[in-house]
Tab-separated table of C-alpha atoms in Angstrom:
chain	number	residue	atom	x	y	z
A	1315	MET	CA	-0.205	-0.021	-0.024
A	1316	LYS	CA	1.306	3.358	-0.680
A	1317	LYS	CA	2.043	6.210	1.567
A	1318	ASP	CA	-0.023	8.819	-0.254
A	1319	LYS	CA	-2.644	6.564	-0.508
A	1320	GLN	CA	-6.001	8.223	0.013
A	1321	ILE	CA	-9.628	7.731	0.664
A	1322	LYS	CA	-12.030	9.789	-1.508
A	1323	SER	CA	-15.549	10.369	-1.680
A	1324	ASP	CA	-18.148	13.277	-1.520
A	1325	ARG	CA	-17.858	14.366	1.821
A	1326	TRP	CA	-13.895	13.301	2.932
A	1327	GLU	CA	-10.483	12.250	2.664
A	1328	ILE	CA	-8.300	10.465	5.086
A	1329	ASN	CA	-4.821	9.902	4.717
A	1330	TYR	CA	-3.055	6.711	5.398
A	1331	LYS	CA	0.099	8.356	6.827
A	1332	ALA	CA	-1.305	8.728	10.127
A	1333	LEU	CA	-2.960	5.898	10.573
A	1334	PRO	CA	-1.917	2.480	11.922
A	1335	LYS	CA	-2.246	-0.784	9.103
A	1336	THR	CA	-5.218	-1.970	11.163
A	1337	VAL	CA	-7.216	0.983	10.878
A	1338	ALA	CA	-5.722	1.604	7.588
A	1339	LYS	CA	-7.245	-1.685	6.361
A	1340	LYS	CA	-10.481	-1.655	7.723
A	1341	LEU	CA	-11.125	2.070	6.070
A	1342	GLU	CA	-10.404	0.283	3.206
A	1343	THR	CA	-13.184	-1.966	3.580
A	1344	ILE	CA	-15.384	0.214	4.574
A	1345	LYS	CA	-14.548	2.385	1.660
A	1346	LYS	CA	-15.505	-0.678	-0.726
A	1347	THR	CA	-18.604	-1.258	1.194
A	1348	VAL	CA	-20.116	2.191	0.379
A	1349	PHE	CA	-18.788	2.446	-2.819
A	1350	LYS	CA	-20.259	-0.710	-3.781
A	1351	PHE	CA	-23.731	0.414	-2.043
A	1352	LYS	CA	-23.737	3.743	-3.839
A	1353	LYS	CA	-23.065	2.241	-7.181
A	1354	PRO	CA	-25.675	3.798	-9.572
A	1355	ASN	CA	-28.523	2.066	-11.244
A	1356	LEU	CA	-27.511	2.645	-15.169
A	1357	SER	CA	-31.236	1.815	-16.192
A	1358	PHE	CA	-32.405	4.582	-13.681
A	1359	ILE	CA	-29.874	6.989	-15.051
A	1360	HIS	CA	-31.196	6.149	-18.650
A	1361	LEU	CA	-34.386	6.609	-17.850
A	1362	VAL	CA	-34.226	10.016	-16.513
A	1363	LEU	CA	-32.169	11.015	-19.345
A	1364	PHE	CA	-35.473	9.435	-21.637
A	1365	SER	CA	-37.760	11.006	-18.875
A	1366	SER	CA	-36.368	14.468	-19.541
A	1367	LEU	CA	-35.396	14.524	-23.177
A	1368	LEU	CA	-39.562	13.253	-23.624
A	1369	ILE	CA	-40.529	16.225	-21.361
A	1370	ALA	CA	-38.217	18.848	-22.735
A	1371	GLY	CA	-38.827	17.769	-26.435
A	1372	THR	CA	-42.677	17.687	-25.990
A	1373	ALA	CA	-42.732	21.077	-24.008
A	1374	ALA	CA	-40.430	22.286	-27.063
A	1375	PHE	CA	-42.842	21.215	-29.922
A	1376	PHE	CA	-45.238	23.211	-27.928
A	1377	SER	CA	-43.508	26.312	-27.776
A	1378	ILE	CA	-42.068	26.118	-31.048
A	1379	PHE	CA	-45.611	26.159	-33.196
A	1380	GLY	CA	-46.939	28.309	-29.748
A	1381	LEU	CA	-44.067	31.044	-31.023
A	1382	SER	CA	-44.709	30.584	-34.611
A	1383	ALA	CA	-48.071	31.178	-34.320
A	1384	LEU	CA	-47.512	34.564	-32.488
A	1385	PHE	CA	-44.826	35.373	-35.255
A	1386	ALA	CA	-46.692	34.054	-38.758
A	1387	GLY	CA	-44.809	36.267	-40.863
A	1388	ALA	CA	-41.310	34.720	-40.060
A	1389	TYR	CA	-43.042	30.842	-39.365
A	1390	TYR	CA	-40.011	28.623	-40.578
A	1391	SER	CA	-37.548	31.416	-39.369
A	1392	VAL	CA	-38.745	31.513	-35.692
A	1393	ILE	CA	-39.266	27.627	-35.593
A	1394	PHE	CA	-35.228	27.387	-36.226
A	1395	MET	CA	-34.567	30.269	-33.664
A	1396	ALA	CA	-36.820	28.434	-30.863
A	1397	GLY	CA	-35.563	24.990	-32.094
A	1398	SER	CA	-32.030	25.725	-31.270
A	1399	LEU	CA	-32.441	27.741	-27.992
A	1400	GLU	CA	-34.639	24.978	-26.728
A	1401	LEU	CA	-31.538	22.437	-27.369
A	1402	GLY	CA	-29.133	25.464	-25.807
A	1403	LYS	CA	-31.040	26.096	-22.832
A	1404	LEU	CA	-30.481	22.354	-22.144
A	1405	VAL	CA	-27.057	22.132	-22.608
A	1406	THR	CA	-26.385	25.561	-20.841
A	1407	ALA	CA	-28.063	24.292	-17.661
A	1408	SER	CA	-26.400	21.137	-17.784
A	1409	LEU	CA	-22.718	23.015	-18.530
A	1410	LEU	CA	-23.803	25.437	-15.600
A	1411	TYR	CA	-24.109	22.643	-12.959
A	1412	ARG	CA	-21.221	20.576	-14.121
A	1413	LYS	CA	-19.051	23.889	-14.303
A	1414	TRP	CA	-20.700	25.761	-11.358
A	1415	GLU	CA	-17.411	25.930	-9.430
A	1416	SER	CA	-15.003	26.810	-12.496
A	1417	PHE	CA	-16.899	30.015	-13.551
A	1418	ASN	CA	-16.707	33.202	-12.017
A	1419	ILE	CA	-19.865	35.191	-11.019
A	1420	LEU	CA	-20.273	36.816	-13.930
A	1421	PHE	CA	-20.690	33.286	-16.478
A	1422	ARG	CA	-22.992	32.111	-13.857
A	1423	SER	CA	-24.884	35.265	-13.578
A	1424	TYR	CA	-25.042	35.457	-17.596
A	1425	TYR	CA	-25.918	31.143	-17.651
A	1426	LEU	CA	-28.412	31.285	-15.021
A	1427	THR	CA	-30.269	34.486	-16.265
A	1428	ALA	CA	-29.908	32.943	-19.892
A	1429	VAL	CA	-31.464	29.572	-18.368
A	1430	LEU	CA	-34.434	31.184	-16.535
A	1431	THR	CA	-34.975	33.489	-19.281
A	1432	LEU	CA	-35.507	30.790	-22.065
A	1433	VAL	CA	-37.744	29.256	-19.587
A	1434	VAL	CA	-39.999	32.166	-19.147
A	1435	ILE	CA	-40.123	32.143	-23.431
A	1436	THR	CA	-40.949	28.364	-23.679
A	1437	SER	CA	-43.507	28.858	-20.885
A	1438	ILE	CA	-45.225	31.684	-23.485
A	1439	GLY	CA	-44.660	29.793	-26.521
A	1440	ILE	CA	-46.527	26.699	-24.428
A	1441	TYR	CA	-49.536	29.173	-23.080
A	1442	GLY	CA	-49.567	30.236	-26.966
A	1443	TYR	CA	-50.121	27.414	-28.470
A	1444	LEU	CA	-52.537	25.684	-26.123
A	1445	SER	CA	-54.775	28.883	-25.554
A	1446	ALA	CA	-55.007	29.076	-29.742
A	1447	ALA	CA	-56.363	25.403	-29.506
A	1448	TYR	CA	-58.738	26.130	-26.561
A	1449	GLN	CA	-59.713	29.123	-29.145
A	1450	LYS	CA	-60.420	27.232	-31.973
A	1451	SER	CA	-62.446	24.560	-30.158
A	1452	SER	CA	-64.101	27.605	-28.223
A	1453	LEU	CA	-65.980	29.145	-31.040
A	1454	GLU	CA	-68.980	26.957	-31.275
A	1455	LEU	CA	-68.941	26.358	-27.498
A	1456	ASN	CA	-69.717	30.608	-27.678
A	1457	LYS	CA	-72.196	30.481	-30.370
A	1458	TYR	CA	-74.182	28.101	-27.493
A	1459	MET	CA	-73.326	29.587	-24.403
A	1460	GLN	CA	-74.613	33.532	-26.356
A	1461	THR	CA	-77.954	31.320	-27.392
A	1462	LYS	CA	-78.043	30.218	-23.511
A	1463	GLU	CA	-77.749	33.669	-22.429
A	1464	PHE	CA	-80.417	34.570	-24.748
A	1465	VAL	CA	-82.883	31.717	-23.527
A	1466	GLU	CA	-82.165	32.464	-19.807
A	1467	GLU	CA	-83.343	36.337	-20.569
A	1468	GLN	CA	-86.557	34.549	-22.146
A	1469	ILE	CA	-87.265	32.721	-19.311
A	1470	SER	CA	-86.549	35.053	-16.401
A	1471	THR	CA	-88.619	37.918	-18.229
A	1472	LEU	CA	-91.584	35.792	-18.704
A	1473	THR	CA	-91.209	34.688	-15.446
A	1474	GLN	CA	-91.946	38.198	-14.270
A	1475	ASP	CA	-94.993	38.273	-16.408
A	1476	ARG	CA	-96.421	35.389	-15.201
A	1477	THR	CA	-95.856	36.376	-11.575
A	1478	TYR	CA	-97.372	39.895	-12.609
A	1479	LEU	CA	-100.571	38.012	-14.009
A	1480	LYS	CA	-100.920	36.004	-11.240
A	1481	LYS	CA	-100.854	38.821	-8.893
A	1482	GLU	CA	-102.936	40.918	-11.033
A	1483	LEU	CA	-105.287	38.438	-11.220
A	1484	ALA	CA	-105.353	37.760	-7.127
A	1485	GLN	CA	-106.067	41.349	-6.941
A	1486	VAL	CA	-108.922	41.542	-9.277
A	1487	VAL	CA	-110.631	38.435	-7.354
A	1488	GLU	CA	-109.831	40.223	-3.924
A	1489	SER	CA	-111.526	43.505	-5.200
A	1490	TYR	CA	-114.810	41.549	-5.581
A	1491	PRO	CA	-116.859	40.678	-2.767
A	1492	GLU	CA	-117.737	36.993	-1.634
A	1493	ASN	CA	-120.839	36.885	-3.763
A	1494	TYR	CA	-119.663	38.440	-7.092
A	1495	ILE	CA	-118.783	34.583	-8.162
A	1496	THR	CA	-119.482	35.734	-11.890
A	1497	ALA	CA	-117.209	37.949	-12.059
A	1498	LYS	CA	-114.583	35.980	-10.119
A	1499	ARG	CA	-115.243	33.995	-12.723
A	1500	GLN	CA	-114.591	36.099	-16.115
A	1501	ALA	CA	-111.671	37.712	-14.706
A	1502	ARG	CA	-110.245	33.957	-14.135
A	1503	GLU	CA	-111.520	33.391	-17.755
A	1504	GLN	CA	-109.817	36.560	-18.823
A	1505	TYR	CA	-106.574	36.261	-16.642
A	1506	ASN	CA	-105.549	32.128	-16.963
A	1507	PRO	CA	-105.316	31.938	-20.814
A	1508	GLN	CA	-102.729	34.317	-20.740
A	1509	ILE	CA	-101.093	32.765	-17.609
A	1510	GLN	CA	-101.313	29.085	-19.548
A	1511	GLY	CA	-99.653	30.836	-22.387
A	1512	VAL	CA	-96.892	32.464	-20.939
A	1513	SER	CA	-96.514	28.862	-18.626
A	1514	LYS	CA	-96.261	27.434	-22.291
A	1515	SER	CA	-93.655	29.840	-23.732
A	1516	ILE	CA	-91.409	29.111	-20.315
A	1517	ASN	CA	-91.699	25.544	-20.512
A	1518	GLN	CA	-90.855	25.324	-24.763
A	1519	LEU	CA	-88.307	27.537	-23.450
A	1520	LYS	CA	-86.984	24.984	-20.772
A	1521	GLU	CA	-86.607	22.790	-23.051
A	1522	ARG	CA	-84.689	24.660	-25.681
A	1523	LEU	CA	-82.433	25.424	-22.894
A	1524	TYR	CA	-81.958	21.540	-21.587
A	1525	ASN	CA	-81.480	21.325	-25.575
A	1526	ILE	CA	-78.416	23.523	-25.704
A	1527	ASP	CA	-76.855	22.525	-22.320
A	1528	SER	CA	-76.911	18.565	-23.774
A	1529	GLN	CA	-75.337	19.996	-27.068
A	1530	LEU	CA	-72.766	21.981	-24.804
A	1531	LEU	CA	-71.384	19.052	-23.345
A	1532	ASP	CA	-71.715	16.696	-26.549
A	1533	THR	CA	-68.519	14.561	-27.480
A	1534	ASN	CA	-68.019	16.811	-30.663
A	1535	ILE	CA	-67.213	19.992	-28.708
A	1536	ASP	CA	-63.731	18.976	-27.842
A	1537	VAL	CA	-63.902	22.068	-24.825
A	1538	GLY	CA	-66.819	19.528	-23.118
A	1539	PRO	CA	-64.605	18.416	-20.126
A	1540	ILE	CA	-63.668	22.188	-19.892
A	1541	VAL	CA	-67.450	22.926	-19.229
A	1542	PHE	CA	-67.938	20.446	-16.294
A	1543	VAL	CA	-64.339	21.104	-14.542
A	1544	ALA	CA	-65.982	25.082	-14.513
A	1545	ARG	CA	-69.102	24.264	-13.882
A	1546	THR	CA	-67.525	21.528	-10.835
A	1547	LEU	CA	-65.614	24.543	-9.577
A	1548	ASP	CA	-68.169	27.281	-9.654
A	1549	LEU	CA	-65.743	29.322	-12.064
A	1550	ASP	CA	-65.922	31.375	-15.478
A	1551	ILE	CA	-65.080	28.570	-18.179
A	1552	ASP	CA	-62.536	30.435	-19.688
A	1553	TYR	CA	-60.905	31.835	-16.545
A	1554	THR	CA	-60.631	27.976	-15.441
A	1555	VAL	CA	-59.033	26.711	-18.957
A	1556	ASN	CA	-56.175	30.056	-18.160
A	1557	LEU	CA	-55.814	28.480	-14.971
A	1558	LEU	CA	-55.195	24.682	-16.163
A	1559	ILE	CA	-52.350	26.113	-18.492
A	1560	LEU	CA	-50.616	28.141	-16.064
A	1561	ILE	CA	-50.355	25.163	-13.947
A	1562	LEU	CA	-49.336	22.850	-16.462
A	1563	ILE	CA	-46.665	25.999	-17.810
A	1564	CYS	CA	-45.507	26.474	-13.840
A	1565	VAL	CA	-44.577	22.610	-14.259
A	1566	PHE	CA	-43.525	21.433	-17.711
A	1567	ASP	CA	-40.155	23.329	-18.908
A	1568	PRO	CA	-38.957	23.840	-15.207
A	1569	LEU	CA	-39.172	19.653	-14.991
A	1570	ALA	CA	-37.515	19.110	-18.128
A	1571	VAL	CA	-34.864	21.694	-16.875
A	1572	MET	CA	-34.823	19.949	-13.344
A	1573	LEU	CA	-34.308	16.378	-14.684
A	1574	ILE	CA	-31.631	17.346	-17.070
A	1575	ILE	CA	-29.555	18.570	-13.875
A	1576	GLY	CA	-30.442	15.581	-12.343
A	1577	TYR	CA	-29.261	13.346	-14.785
A	1578	THR	CA	-26.074	15.597	-15.265
A	1579	LYS	CA	-25.135	14.959	-10.892
A	1580	LEU	CA	-26.065	11.163	-11.530
A	1581	MET	CA	-23.714	10.820	-14.192
A	1582	MET	CA	-21.607	12.870	-12.177
A	1583	GLU	CA	-21.377	10.527	-8.816
A	1584	LYS	CA	-20.842	7.376	-11.601
A	1585	ASN	CA	-17.414	8.900	-13.652
A	1586	GLU	CA	-16.143	9.841	-9.634
A	1587	GLN	CA	-16.671	6.246	-8.566
A	1588	GLU	CA	-15.552	5.014	-11.305
A	1589	GLU	CA	-12.173	7.089	-10.479
A	1590	ASN	CA	-12.104	6.133	-7.392
A	1591	LYS	CA	-12.346	2.106	-8.752
A	1592	LYS	CA	-9.718	2.713	-10.952
A	1593	GLU	CA	-7.555	4.634	-7.743
A	1594	ASP	CA	-8.056	1.719	-5.849
A	1595	GLU	CA	-6.684	-0.916	-8.335
């Protein structure tokens, strides 16, 4: 055993010079046991890489086509620009983590700002893509919603008219003495057809309103599930859609970047352990 041989790990270093041979041998055994226990699982590392690239690729797809929709005048140029920036973002995040100690404050600040800015740009692109898809699907929804509001207003107006006619009939009947049976009957014969006509119109409108609600939730309308979610939460449909999109973009691209950093960390640990193993041989 060489006198200057050292045990290297993530947290400590021990020089054998000041240790008895029995202690050094014991530490050597502990070292091998620890590194054997900490040996990384390559399949898991590859899974982390695959997951990060899959999420990053999906986010890049949404972002690229979302940004190209915002700048339709330079469609292909925007696709090329956004695609190269997406790749550069992942490489920069990995590089920054690997060489954090090597870079000075200027490089750290710039790389970190660039990565965060690109994450925001990607999120904006994703928002543009998803919101545009919702707008296309919501055209038919808006038509049904406008019709529904109009029918509801008609029902409300007719309900007020019916209530007014019933009150007026009650007042007319009460204005006659009890022995004026014929006059009361004539008053009812005069008002009841009007009340029945209004009630019939209300029932027809309610049936129409039911059909509109059924069409809103029909499978041919892409945003039908959104309508159900909005009603469950008692929220406006547009607000619900925006809320869901914001939740998605808050975890979408940041998760891809963090997985890339996690993969970089796992590979660094793997390489370090391989170097330590070579030194032992």
